[in-house]
Amino acid sequence: AKIAADQAHTRRWMREQADLCELKISQFVVDESMKGPRADVARREAFMRGKKFAAADMGKVSRLAKQLLKEHALPPKEVTDAFHIATASVAGIDVLLTWNCRHMANPHSLPLTKKIVRKAGFHCPDIMTPKTFLDNIDLEK
């Protein structure tokens, strides 16, 4: 039931908000989107078609990702998550949407993540779920 609800929020976000945002993706997003059932992969490919890539210096991204792991903002094995956050930070992304509440959109680890990103000289994006994003929009209405 939770997965279905999450998917419904994602579809609502895509329907109501995606066209209002300047969406950028990274190679890490592309790689992860290629996993899963073929129909889901095709739907994600269609959504990503024509989207801009987040322009970021990969040396800076790599250094920041390593720092996030070194300072325990994320568990050592969550390298891809560290690169997601680092890419968004170095590229100056405002909001990073994810359903990964265990390591990324986690209110307990976010303060440390933000501190590390700021210390490295970057702006940490707001990291949230599509549901949280929609809830914030609904509150503004």
GROMACS .gro file of C-alpha atoms in nm:
model
  141
    1ALA     CA    1   0.000   0.000   0.000
    2LYS     CA    2   0.285   0.240   0.081
    3ILE     CA    3   0.456   0.182  -0.254
    4ALA     CA    4   0.128   0.244  -0.437
    5ALA     CA    5   0.075   0.566  -0.241
    6ASP     CA    6   0.432   0.680  -0.315
    7GLN     CA    7   0.379   0.608  -0.684
    8ALA     CA    8   0.053   0.804  -0.679
    9HIS     CA    9   0.231   1.105  -0.526
   10THR     CA   10   0.506   1.079  -0.786
   11ARG     CA   11   0.253   1.068  -1.069
   12ARG     CA   12   0.069   1.367  -0.919
   13TRP     CA   13   0.397   1.560  -0.892
   14MET     CA   14   0.482   1.475  -1.253
   15ARG     CA   15   0.134   1.579  -1.369
   16GLU     CA   16   0.104   1.901  -1.166
   17GLN     CA   17   0.456   2.028  -1.100
   18ALA     CA   18   0.714   1.885  -1.339
   19ASP     CA   19   0.636   2.132  -1.618
   20LEU     CA   20   0.668   2.421  -1.371
   21CYS     CA   21   1.022   2.325  -1.274
   22GLU     CA   22   1.352   2.335  -1.458
   23LEU     CA   23   1.427   1.966  -1.427
   24LYS     CA   24   1.781   1.839  -1.443
   25ILE     CA   25   1.902   1.485  -1.419
   26SER     CA   26   2.239   1.323  -1.365
   27GLN     CA   27   2.394   1.009  -1.503
   28PHE     CA   28   2.330   0.853  -1.161
   29VAL     CA   29   1.957   0.913  -1.208
   30VAL     CA   30   1.969   0.766  -1.558
   31ASP     CA   31   2.156   0.458  -1.435
   32GLU     CA   32   1.912   0.396  -1.150
   33SER     CA   33   1.610   0.453  -1.373
   34MET     CA   34   1.719   0.167  -1.598
   35LYS     CA   35   1.652  -0.085  -1.321
   36GLY     CA   36   1.323  -0.265  -1.277
   37PRO     CA   37   1.043  -0.393  -1.499
   38ARG     CA   38   1.072  -0.304  -1.867
   39ALA     CA   39   0.743  -0.106  -1.871
   40ASP     CA   40   0.858   0.106  -1.575
   41VAL     CA   41   1.196   0.168  -1.739
   42ALA     CA   42   1.025   0.276  -2.062
   43ARG     CA   43   0.798   0.518  -1.871
   44ARG     CA   44   1.098   0.669  -1.690
   45GLU     CA   45   1.295   0.695  -2.016
   46ALA     CA   46   1.006   0.880  -2.178
   47PHE     CA   47   0.986   1.121  -1.884
   48MET     CA   48   1.362   1.192  -1.894
   49ARG     CA   49   1.377   1.240  -2.270
   50GLY     CA   50   1.486   1.594  -2.347
   51LYS     CA   51   1.569   1.682  -1.985
   52LYS     CA   52   1.890   1.875  -1.922
   53PHE     CA   53   2.181   1.720  -1.740
   54ALA     CA   54   2.296   1.881  -1.418
   55ALA     CA   55   2.623   2.049  -1.514
   56ALA     CA   56   2.875   1.979  -1.241
   57ASP     CA   57   3.250   1.948  -1.216
   58MET     CA   58   3.296   1.576  -1.152
   59GLY     CA   59   3.616   1.634  -0.955
   60LYS     CA   60   3.424   1.854  -0.712
   61VAL     CA   61   3.135   1.608  -0.709
   62SER     CA   62   3.367   1.320  -0.627
   63ARG     CA   63   3.542   1.511  -0.348
   64LEU     CA   64   3.211   1.616  -0.192
   65ALA     CA   65   3.064   1.265  -0.219
   66LYS     CA   66   3.374   1.123  -0.047
   67GLN     CA   67   3.344   1.385   0.227
   68LEU     CA   68   2.977   1.299   0.286
   69LEU     CA   69   3.078   0.936   0.330
   70LYS     CA   70   3.388   1.012   0.536
   71GLU     CA   71   3.193   1.228   0.781
   72HIS     CA   72   2.913   0.968   0.807
   73ALA     CA   73   2.630   1.171   0.658
   74LEU     CA   74   2.557   0.847   0.470
   75PRO     CA   75   2.661   0.488   0.539
   76PRO     CA   76   2.987   0.386   0.365
   77LYS     CA   77   2.812   0.157   0.117
   78GLU     CA   78   2.573   0.430  -0.005
   79VAL     CA   79   2.816   0.572  -0.259
   80THR     CA   80   2.552   0.640  -0.524
   81ASP     CA   81   2.339   0.834  -0.276
   82ALA     CA   82   2.643   1.044  -0.185
   83PHE     CA   83   2.700   1.115  -0.554
   84HIS     CA   84   2.333   1.212  -0.602
   85ILE     CA   85   2.359   1.470  -0.324
   86ALA     CA   86   2.703   1.589  -0.432
   87THR     CA   87   2.599   1.630  -0.796
   88ALA     CA   88   2.289   1.830  -0.702
   89SER     CA   89   2.493   2.046  -0.463
   90VAL     CA   90   2.777   2.120  -0.704
   91ALA     CA   91   2.530   2.185  -0.989
   92GLY     CA   92   2.335   2.435  -0.776
   93ILE     CA   93   2.010   2.238  -0.781
   94ASP     CA   94   1.743   2.384  -0.550
   95VAL     CA   95   1.541   2.069  -0.478
   96LEU     CA   96   1.641   1.703  -0.492
   97LEU     CA   97   1.338   1.475  -0.500
   98THR     CA   98   1.381   1.120  -0.375
   99TRP     CA   99   1.190   0.841  -0.207
  100ASN     CA  100   1.509   0.740  -0.028
  101CYS     CA  101   1.413   0.841   0.326
  102ARG     CA  102   1.659   0.602   0.481
  103HIS     CA  103   1.972   0.787   0.367
  104MET     CA  104   1.884   1.099   0.172
  105ALA     CA  105   1.552   1.261   0.272
  106ASN     CA  106   1.611   1.162   0.632
  107PRO     CA  107   1.541   1.436   0.888
  108HIS     CA  108   1.800   1.288   1.125
  109SER     CA  109   2.091   1.288   0.878
  110LEU     CA  110   1.998   1.601   0.677
  111PRO     CA  111   2.149   1.852   0.922
  112LEU     CA  112   2.488   1.680   0.896
  113THR     CA  113   2.456   1.653   0.517
  114LYS     CA  114   2.379   2.025   0.491
  115LYS     CA  115   2.666   2.115   0.722
  116ILE     CA  116   2.917   1.913   0.517
  117VAL     CA  117   2.792   2.057   0.188
  118ARG     CA  118   2.808   2.415   0.322
  119LYS     CA  119   3.155   2.356   0.465
  120ALA     CA  120   3.265   2.245   0.118
  121GLY     CA  121   3.139   2.576  -0.021
  122PHE     CA  122   2.818   2.463  -0.187
  123HIS     CA  123   2.446   2.511  -0.132
  124CYS     CA  124   2.273   2.190  -0.028
  125PRO     CA  125   1.946   2.141  -0.211
  126ASP     CA  126   1.627   2.081  -0.020
  127ILE     CA  127   1.610   1.701  -0.020
  128MET     CA  128   1.253   1.577   0.002
  129THR     CA  129   1.000   1.330  -0.126
  130PRO     CA  130   0.750   1.422  -0.397
  131LYS     CA  131   0.481   1.399  -0.126
  132THR     CA  132   0.659   1.657   0.090
  133PHE     CA  133   0.702   1.882  -0.212
  134LEU     CA  134   0.330   1.855  -0.290
  135ASP     CA  135   0.235   1.908   0.075
  136ASN     CA  136   0.436   2.232   0.075
  137ILE     CA  137   0.263   2.348  -0.245
  138ASP     CA  138  -0.077   2.260  -0.098
  139LEU     CA  139   0.000   2.467   0.214
  140GLU     CA  140   0.075   2.769  -0.003
  141LYS     CA  141  -0.268   2.756  -0.167
   0.00000   0.00000   0.00000
